């Protein structure tokens, strides 16, 4: 039997793409979203007591790369964002939702 989902993107990627598209339309992506995402990932890491070393192990990234992403010294590509979110025990969509709540409205 063929896999019905072969070639299809996971649902979280579709929802995440919609959330980013919405933020672009609202004019908040370029100004606030990358910082809010990095801030949310930092907050989740701290709240869970996960070290940068452990987060690097869980994601397969170097500690230096993880730190650069979370300190917003480098943009976080979607696959790395997903890996970081999941390593923190959260769906990427949930991290994005929480990050968007950090963005000042108006």
Tab-separated table of N, CA, C and O in Angstrom:
chain	number	residue	atom	x	y	z
A	1	UNK	N	0.853	-1.174	0.000
A	1	UNK	CA	0.000	0.000	0.000
A	1	UNK	C	0.900	1.239	0.000
A	1	UNK	O	1.838	1.343	0.761
A	2	UNK	N	0.587	2.190	-0.824
A	2	UNK	CA	1.378	3.423	-0.922
A	2	UNK	C	1.083	4.336	0.249
A	2	UNK	O	-0.030	4.368	0.770
A	3	UNK	N	2.088	5.064	0.644
A	3	UNK	CA	1.926	6.037	1.727
A	3	UNK	C	1.139	7.221	1.197
A	3	UNK	O	1.545	7.873	0.256
A	4	UNK	N	0.010	7.493	1.808
A	4	UNK	CA	-0.861	8.572	1.340
A	4	UNK	C	-0.205	9.939	1.500
A	4	UNK	O	-0.482	10.847	0.757
A	5	UNK	N	0.701	10.069	2.459
A	5	UNK	CA	1.326	11.347	2.730
A	5	UNK	C	2.632	11.555	1.986
A	5	UNK	O	3.280	12.559	2.187
A	6	UNK	N	3.040	10.590	1.164
A	6	UNK	CA	4.323	10.764	0.493
A	6	UNK	C	4.298	12.015	-0.364
A	6	UNK	O	3.356	12.269	-1.100
A	7	UNK	N	5.333	12.804	-0.226
A	7	UNK	CA	5.415	14.048	-0.986
A	7	UNK	C	4.668	15.206	-0.367
A	7	UNK	O	4.736	16.317	-0.862
A	8	UNK	N	3.955	14.965	0.703
A	8	UNK	CA	3.201	16.038	1.355
A	8	UNK	C	3.993	16.582	2.534
A	8	UNK	O	4.723	15.862	3.195
A	9	UNK	N	3.850	17.865	2.776
A	9	UNK	CA	4.507	18.491	3.924
A	9	UNK	C	3.743	18.152	5.189
A	9	UNK	O	2.527	18.058	5.184
A	10	UNK	N	4.477	17.993	6.306
A	10	UNK	CA	3.780	17.771	7.585
A	10	UNK	C	2.854	18.946	7.885
A	10	UNK	O	3.132	20.084	7.501
A	11	UNK	N	1.783	18.673	8.586
A	11	UNK	CA	0.776	19.695	8.874
A	11	UNK	C	1.373	20.882	9.609
A	11	UNK	O	1.004	22.025	9.371
A	12	UNK	N	2.336	20.650	10.525
A	12	UNK	CA	2.912	21.773	11.256
A	12	UNK	C	3.604	22.740	10.324
A	12	UNK	O	3.599	23.933	10.563
A	13	UNK	N	4.201	22.234	9.232
A	13	UNK	CA	4.851	23.135	8.279
A	13	UNK	C	3.826	24.008	7.570
A	13	UNK	O	4.066	25.188	7.334
A	14	UNK	N	2.681	23.429	7.255
A	14	UNK	CA	1.623	24.200	6.596
A	14	UNK	C	1.065	25.272	7.528
A	14	UNK	O	0.884	26.422	7.132
A	15	UNK	N	0.811	24.899	8.770
A	15	UNK	CA	0.283	25.855	9.742
A	15	UNK	C	1.311	26.947	10.009
A	15	UNK	O	0.981	28.136	10.049
A	16	UNK	N	2.552	26.550	10.155
A	16	UNK	CA	3.618	27.518	10.395
A	16	UNK	C	3.741	28.487	9.221
A	16	UNK	O	3.879	29.694	9.414
A	17	UNK	N	3.669	27.970	8.018
A	17	UNK	CA	3.737	28.827	6.833
A	17	UNK	C	2.588	29.828	6.829
A	17	UNK	O	2.774	31.006	6.491
A	18	UNK	N	1.390	29.384	7.219
A	18	UNK	CA	0.247	30.296	7.304
A	18	UNK	C	0.471	31.369	8.359
A	18	UNK	O	0.132	32.532	8.161
A	19	UNK	N	1.043	30.981	9.495
A	19	UNK	CA	1.291	31.950	10.567
A	19	UNK	C	2.307	33.003	10.119
A	19	UNK	O	2.137	34.191	10.384
A	20	UNK	N	3.358	32.560	9.442
A	20	UNK	CA	4.363	33.499	8.958
A	20	UNK	C	3.762	34.400	7.889
A	20	UNK	O	3.984	35.619	7.894
A	21	UNK	N	2.969	33.833	6.977
A	21	UNK	CA	2.326	34.640	5.931
A	21	UNK	C	1.422	35.701	6.560
A	21	UNK	O	1.410	36.863	6.124
A	22	UNK	N	0.686	35.336	7.594
A	22	UNK	CA	-0.170	36.283	8.289
A	22	UNK	C	0.664	37.409	8.894
A	22	UNK	O	0.343	38.586	8.766
A	23	UNK	N	1.775	37.034	9.546
A	23	UNK	CA	2.597	38.059	10.182
A	23	UNK	C	3.217	38.994	9.153
A	23	UNK	O	3.373	40.182	9.403
A	24	UNK	N	3.549	38.468	7.983
A	24	UNK	CA	4.089	39.323	6.915
A	24	UNK	C	3.018	40.317	6.464
A	24	UNK	O	3.281	41.508	6.317
A	25	UNK	N	1.807	39.819	6.269
A	25	UNK	CA	0.705	40.706	5.853
A	25	UNK	C	0.453	41.792	6.892
A	25	UNK	O	0.125	42.917	6.560
A	26	UNK	N	0.619	41.450	8.153
A	26	UNK	CA	0.371	42.408	9.229
A	26	UNK	C	1.568	43.338	9.444
A	26	UNK	O	1.522	44.238	10.269
A	27	UNK	N	2.656	43.094	8.730
A	27	UNK	CA	3.813	43.967	8.827
A	27	UNK	C	4.676	43.746	10.056
A	27	UNK	O	5.460	44.611	10.431
A	28	UNK	N	4.534	42.582	10.709
A	28	UNK	CA	5.301	42.366	11.930
A	28	UNK	C	6.486	41.426	11.719
A	28	UNK	O	7.360	41.363	12.559
A	29	UNK	N	6.524	40.710	10.607
A	29	UNK	CA	7.583	39.726	10.436
A	29	UNK	C	8.962	40.362	10.448
A	29	UNK	O	9.816	40.001	11.231
A	30	UNK	N	9.196	41.290	9.568
A	30	UNK	CA	10.544	41.837	9.443
A	30	UNK	C	10.971	42.597	10.684
A	30	UNK	O	12.144	42.632	11.002
A	31	UNK	N	10.035	43.182	11.394
A	31	UNK	CA	10.396	43.980	12.558
A	31	UNK	C	10.515	43.182	13.850
A	31	UNK	O	11.405	43.435	14.644
A	32	UNK	N	9.637	42.231	14.076
A	32	UNK	CA	9.552	41.632	15.407
A	32	UNK	C	9.616	40.110	15.478
A	32	UNK	O	10.048	39.584	16.507
A	33	UNK	N	9.172	39.402	14.465
A	33	UNK	CA	9.025	37.956	14.598
A	33	UNK	C	10.335	37.210	14.837
A	33	UNK	O	10.389	36.370	15.741
A	34	UNK	N	11.407	37.462	14.104
A	34	UNK	CA	12.636	36.699	14.378
A	34	UNK	C	13.129	36.868	15.817
A	34	UNK	O	13.539	35.894	16.459
A	35	UNK	N	13.055	38.074	16.336
A	35	UNK	CA	13.478	38.315	17.717
A	35	UNK	C	12.548	37.599	18.694
A	35	UNK	O	13.005	37.019	19.689
A	36	UNK	N	11.257	37.624	18.420
A	36	UNK	CA	10.293	36.970	19.307
A	36	UNK	C	10.492	35.458	19.321
A	36	UNK	O	10.378	34.818	20.370
A	37	UNK	N	10.799	34.881	18.167
A	37	UNK	CA	11.041	33.437	18.084
A	37	UNK	C	12.284	33.067	18.889
A	37	UNK	O	12.264	32.130	19.691
A	38	UNK	N	13.367	33.801	18.695
A	38	UNK	CA	14.602	33.523	19.439
A	38	UNK	C	14.368	33.682	20.938
A	38	UNK	O	14.809	32.855	21.747
A	39	UNK	N	13.639	34.730	21.307
A	39	UNK	CA	13.337	34.972	22.718
A	39	UNK	C	12.500	33.838	23.302
A	39	UNK	O	12.728	33.392	24.429
A	40	UNK	N	11.527	33.363	22.537
A	40	UNK	CA	10.680	32.276	23.021
A	40	UNK	C	11.481	30.992	23.183
A	40	UNK	O	11.323	30.278	24.183
A	41	UNK	N	12.340	30.691	22.237
A	41	UNK	CA	13.177	29.495	22.355
A	41	UNK	C	14.093	29.599	23.575
A	41	UNK	O	14.278	28.622	24.304
A	42	UNK	N	14.653	30.782	23.819
A	42	UNK	CA	15.490	30.988	25.006
A	42	UNK	C	14.677	30.759	26.283
A	42	UNK	O	15.137	30.116	27.231
A	43	UNK	N	13.473	31.311	26.306
A	43	UNK	CA	12.607	31.175	27.488
A	43	UNK	C	12.242	29.711	27.736
A	43	UNK	O	12.252	29.252	28.884
A	44	UNK	N	11.923	28.987	26.675
A	44	UNK	CA	11.569	27.566	26.819
A	44	UNK	C	12.767	26.762	27.321
A	44	UNK	O	12.628	25.895	28.180
A	45	UNK	N	13.945	27.060	26.792
A	45	UNK	CA	15.159	26.362	27.212
A	45	UNK	C	15.418	26.605	28.700
A	45	UNK	O	15.644	25.669	29.469
A	46	UNK	N	15.324	27.856	29.113
A	46	UNK	CA	15.562	28.203	30.515
A	46	UNK	C	14.509	27.575	31.430
A	46	UNK	O	14.851	27.035	32.493
A	47	UNK	N	13.259	27.642	31.034
A	47	UNK	CA	12.169	27.100	31.858
A	47	UNK	C	12.306	25.596	32.062
A	47	UNK	O	11.953	25.074	33.118
A	48	UNK	N	12.831	24.922	31.067
A	48	UNK	CA	12.985	23.469	31.155
A	48	UNK	C	14.338	23.069	31.735
A	48	UNK	O	14.609	21.890	31.938
A	49	UNK	N	15.197	24.054	31.980
A	49	UNK	CA	16.500	23.769	32.563
A	49	UNK	C	17.424	22.980	31.650
A	49	UNK	O	18.262	22.214	32.121
A	50	UNK	N	17.270	23.169	30.360
A	50	UNK	CA	18.097	22.455	29.386
A	50	UNK	C	19.319	23.311	29.058
A	50	UNK	O	19.179	24.482	28.702
A	51	UNK	N	20.482	22.735	29.174
A	51	UNK	CA	21.711	23.472	28.868
A	51	UNK	C	21.889	23.592	27.356
A	51	UNK	O	21.290	22.842	26.576
A	52	UNK	N	22.738	24.529	26.960
A	52	UNK	CA	23.063	24.650	25.539
A	52	UNK	C	23.725	23.374	25.033
A	52	UNK	O	23.473	22.940	23.910
A	53	UNK	N	24.560	22.761	25.867
A	53	UNK	CA	25.205	21.507	25.474
A	53	UNK	C	24.165	20.424	25.191
A	53	UNK	O	24.251	19.714	24.190
A	54	UNK	N	23.198	20.300	26.091
A	54	UNK	CA	22.164	19.269	25.926
A	54	UNK	C	21.296	19.566	24.710
A	54	UNK	O	20.950	18.662	23.951
A	55	UNK	N	20.946	20.821	24.517
A	55	UNK	CA	20.131	21.194	23.362
A	55	UNK	C	20.889	20.889	22.067
A	55	UNK	O	20.297	20.401	21.104
A	56	UNK	N	22.173	21.128	22.075
A	56	UNK	CA	22.993	20.802	20.901
A	56	UNK	C	22.977	19.296	20.649
A	56	UNK	O	22.820	18.851	19.499
A	57	UNK	N	23.103	18.511	21.701
A	57	UNK	CA	23.057	17.054	21.558
A	57	UNK	C	21.718	16.596	20.988
A	57	UNK	O	21.666	15.756	20.096
A	58	UNK	N	20.642	17.138	21.530
A	58	UNK	CA	19.298	16.725	21.104
A	58	UNK	C	19.001	17.086	19.655
A	58	UNK	O	18.211	16.409	18.995
A	59	UNK	N	19.602	18.160	19.169
A	59	UNK	CA	19.306	18.624	17.804
A	59	UNK	C	20.339	18.194	16.781
A	59	UNK	O	20.086	18.299	15.586
A	60	UNK	N	21.503	17.760	17.254
A	60	UNK	CA	22.566	17.407	16.326
A	60	UNK	C	23.312	18.622	15.792
A	60	UNK	O	24.091	18.521	14.841
A	61	UNK	N	23.072	19.772	16.387
A	61	UNK	CA	23.765	20.999	16.003
A	61	UNK	C	24.925	21.218	16.964
A	61	UNK	O	24.964	20.644	18.044
A	62	UNK	N	25.831	22.091	16.580
A	62	UNK	CA	26.901	22.436	17.506
A	62	UNK	C	26.349	23.398	18.558
A	62	UNK	O	25.372	24.119	18.320
A	63	UNK	N	26.997	23.405	19.710
A	63	UNK	CA	26.593	24.318	20.778
A	63	UNK	C	26.695	25.767	20.290
A	63	UNK	O	25.813	26.589	20.559
A	64	UNK	N	27.751	26.063	19.562
A	64	UNK	CA	27.964	27.411	19.034
A	64	UNK	C	26.804	27.837	18.128
A	64	UNK	O	26.294	28.958	18.236
A	65	UNK	N	26.370	26.938	17.265
A	65	UNK	CA	25.249	27.244	16.359
A	65	UNK	C	23.971	27.482	17.143
A	65	UNK	O	23.248	28.450	16.891
A	66	UNK	N	23.688	26.610	18.105
A	66	UNK	CA	22.490	26.767	18.931
A	66	UNK	C	22.510	28.117	19.642
A	66	UNK	O	21.519	28.853	19.640
A	67	UNK	N	23.647	28.457	20.214
A	67	UNK	CA	23.748	29.728	20.924
A	67	UNK	C	23.554	30.908	19.973
A	67	UNK	O	22.868	31.881	20.327
A	68	UNK	N	24.097	30.834	18.786
A	68	UNK	CA	23.933	31.929	17.820
A	68	UNK	C	22.469	32.081	17.412
A	68	UNK	O	21.982	33.197	17.261
A	69	UNK	N	21.762	30.967	17.223
A	69	UNK	CA	20.344	31.044	16.882
A	69	UNK	C	19.548	31.670	18.022
A	69	UNK	O	18.750	32.576	17.805
A	70	UNK	N	19.761	31.186	19.228
A	70	UNK	CA	18.968	31.658	20.360
A	70	UNK	C	19.317	33.071	20.799
A	70	UNK	O	18.494	33.758	21.402
A	71	UNK	N	20.510	33.521	20.476
A	71	UNK	CA	20.887	34.903	20.801
A	71	UNK	C	20.607	35.843	19.627
A	71	UNK	O	20.994	36.998	19.654
A	72	UNK	N	19.955	35.318	18.629
A	72	UNK	CA	19.548	36.046	17.427
A	72	UNK	C	20.744	36.654	16.685
A	72	UNK	O	20.659	37.717	16.088
A	73	UNK	N	21.847	35.949	16.711
A	73	UNK	CA	23.014	36.383	15.959
A	73	UNK	C	22.977	35.813	14.542
A	73	UNK	O	23.781	36.180	13.702
A	74	UNK	N	22.017	34.918	14.324
A	74	UNK	CA	21.863	34.276	13.027
A	74	UNK	C	20.396	33.892	12.855
A	74	UNK	O	19.741	33.486	13.812
A	75	UNK	N	19.879	34.012	11.640
A	75	UNK	CA	18.494	33.601	11.369
A	75	UNK	C	18.355	32.094	11.533
A	75	UNK	O	19.283	31.346	11.228
A	76	UNK	N	17.196	31.672	12.005
A	76	UNK	CA	16.957	30.247	12.234
A	76	UNK	C	16.193	29.670	11.036
A	76	UNK	O	15.023	29.989	10.836
A	77	UNK	N	16.825	28.805	10.249
A	77	UNK	CA	16.110	28.154	9.141
A	77	UNK	C	14.996	27.246	9.682
A	77	UNK	O	15.080	26.761	10.821
A	78	UNK	N	13.987	27.006	8.876
A	78	UNK	CA	12.829	26.224	9.306
A	78	UNK	C	13.201	24.843	9.856
A	78	UNK	O	12.723	24.480	10.938
A	79	UNK	N	14.048	24.050	9.195
A	79	UNK	CA	14.363	22.725	9.768
A	79	UNK	C	15.037	22.823	11.147
A	79	UNK	O	14.747	22.017	12.040
A	80	UNK	N	15.893	23.805	11.330
A	80	UNK	CA	16.556	23.984	12.606
A	80	UNK	C	15.577	24.482	13.668
A	80	UNK	O	15.632	24.083	14.823
A	81	UNK	N	14.660	25.366	13.258
A	81	UNK	CA	13.612	25.825	14.170
A	81	UNK	C	12.782	24.639	14.650
A	81	UNK	O	12.489	24.512	15.843
A	82	UNK	N	12.420	23.756	13.725
A	82	UNK	CA	11.638	22.576	14.090
A	82	UNK	C	12.421	21.684	15.042
A	82	UNK	O	11.880	21.211	16.051
A	83	UNK	N	13.701	21.472	14.750
A	83	UNK	CA	14.527	20.618	15.608
A	83	UNK	C	14.658	21.211	17.010
A	83	UNK	O	14.556	20.484	18.008
A	84	UNK	N	14.876	22.511	17.102
A	84	UNK	CA	14.988	23.165	18.403
A	84	UNK	C	13.675	23.066	19.179
A	84	UNK	O	13.665	22.748	20.373
A	85	UNK	N	12.575	23.345	18.502
A	85	UNK	CA	11.258	23.279	19.155
A	85	UNK	C	10.990	21.884	19.698
A	85	UNK	O	10.597	21.717	20.866
A	86	UNK	N	11.206	20.891	18.859
A	86	UNK	CA	10.926	19.516	19.258
A	86	UNK	C	11.870	19.053	20.360
A	86	UNK	O	11.465	18.302	21.253
A	87	UNK	N	13.116	19.491	20.333
A	87	UNK	CA	14.060	19.148	21.391
A	87	UNK	C	13.624	19.747	22.731
A	87	UNK	O	13.936	19.201	23.792
A	88	UNK	N	12.883	20.839	22.653
A	88	UNK	CA	12.357	21.477	23.866
A	88	UNK	C	10.993	20.913	24.266
A	88	UNK	O	10.350	21.392	25.187
A	89	UNK	N	10.561	19.888	23.530
A	89	UNK	CA	9.305	19.211	23.866
A	89	UNK	C	8.059	19.913	23.377
A	89	UNK	O	6.973	19.675	23.895
A	90	UNK	N	8.211	20.781	22.378
A	90	UNK	CA	7.067	21.535	21.863
A	90	UNK	C	6.947	21.388	20.350
A	90	UNK	O	7.954	21.257	19.658
A	91	UNK	N	5.733	21.454	19.882
A	91	UNK	CA	5.514	21.493	18.438
A	91	UNK	C	5.975	22.855	17.933
A	91	UNK	O	5.779	23.871	18.616
A	92	UNK	N	6.574	22.900	16.760
A	92	UNK	CA	7.009	24.189	16.206
A	92	UNK	C	5.886	25.224	16.145
A	92	UNK	O	6.110	26.407	16.398
A	93	UNK	N	4.697	24.775	15.847
A	93	UNK	CA	3.556	25.686	15.762
A	93	UNK	C	3.283	26.329	17.119
A	93	UNK	O	2.963	27.515	17.202
A	94	UNK	N	3.431	25.564	18.192
A	94	UNK	CA	3.205	26.107	19.539
A	94	UNK	C	4.258	27.152	19.889
A	94	UNK	O	3.945	28.196	20.461
A	95	UNK	N	5.504	26.887	19.538
A	95	UNK	CA	6.562	27.873	19.792
A	95	UNK	C	6.261	29.150	19.014
A	95	UNK	O	6.381	30.255	19.537
A	96	UNK	N	5.852	29.006	17.756
A	96	UNK	CA	5.542	30.172	16.934
A	96	UNK	C	4.359	30.942	17.518
A	96	UNK	O	4.381	32.172	17.579
A	97	UNK	N	3.333	30.225	17.967
A	97	UNK	CA	2.168	30.898	18.567
A	97	UNK	C	2.596	31.706	19.794
A	97	UNK	O	2.223	32.869	19.938
A	98	UNK	N	3.395	31.093	20.648
A	98	UNK	CA	3.859	31.788	21.848
A	98	UNK	C	4.744	32.977	21.488
A	98	UNK	O	4.678	34.029	22.129
A	99	UNK	N	5.573	32.807	20.467
A	99	UNK	CA	6.440	33.908	20.028
A	99	UNK	C	5.607	35.072	19.508
A	99	UNK	O	5.889	36.244	19.803
A	100	UNK	N	4.553	34.763	18.746
A	100	UNK	CA	3.708	35.821	18.195
A	100	UNK	C	2.985	36.575	19.305
A	100	UNK	O	2.713	37.770	19.167
A	101	UNK	N	2.708	35.893	20.415
A	101	UNK	CA	2.063	36.577	21.549
A	101	UNK	C	3.008	37.591	22.207
A	101	UNK	O	2.557	38.502	22.866
A	102	UNK	N	4.304	37.416	22.008
A	102	UNK	CA	5.294	38.345	22.564
A	102	UNK	C	5.374	39.651	21.774
A	102	UNK	O	5.907	40.639	22.266
A	103	UNK	N	4.876	39.636	20.557
A	103	UNK	CA	4.998	40.796	19.677
A	103	UNK	C	3.975	41.857	20.079
A	103	UNK	O	2.786	41.570	20.180
A	104	UNK	N	4.448	43.077	20.310
A	104	UNK	CA	3.519	44.157	20.672
A	104	UNK	C	2.502	44.392	19.561
A	104	UNK	O	2.856	44.406	18.392
A	105	UNK	N	1.274	44.550	19.945
A	105	UNK	CA	0.206	44.808	18.981
A	105	UNK	C	-0.021	46.314	18.868
A	105	UNK	O	-0.067	46.996	19.863
A	106	UNK	N	-0.166	46.749	17.635
A	106	UNK	CA	-0.497	48.150	17.392
A	106	UNK	C	0.693	48.976	17.421
A	106	UNK	O	1.146	49.935	17.460
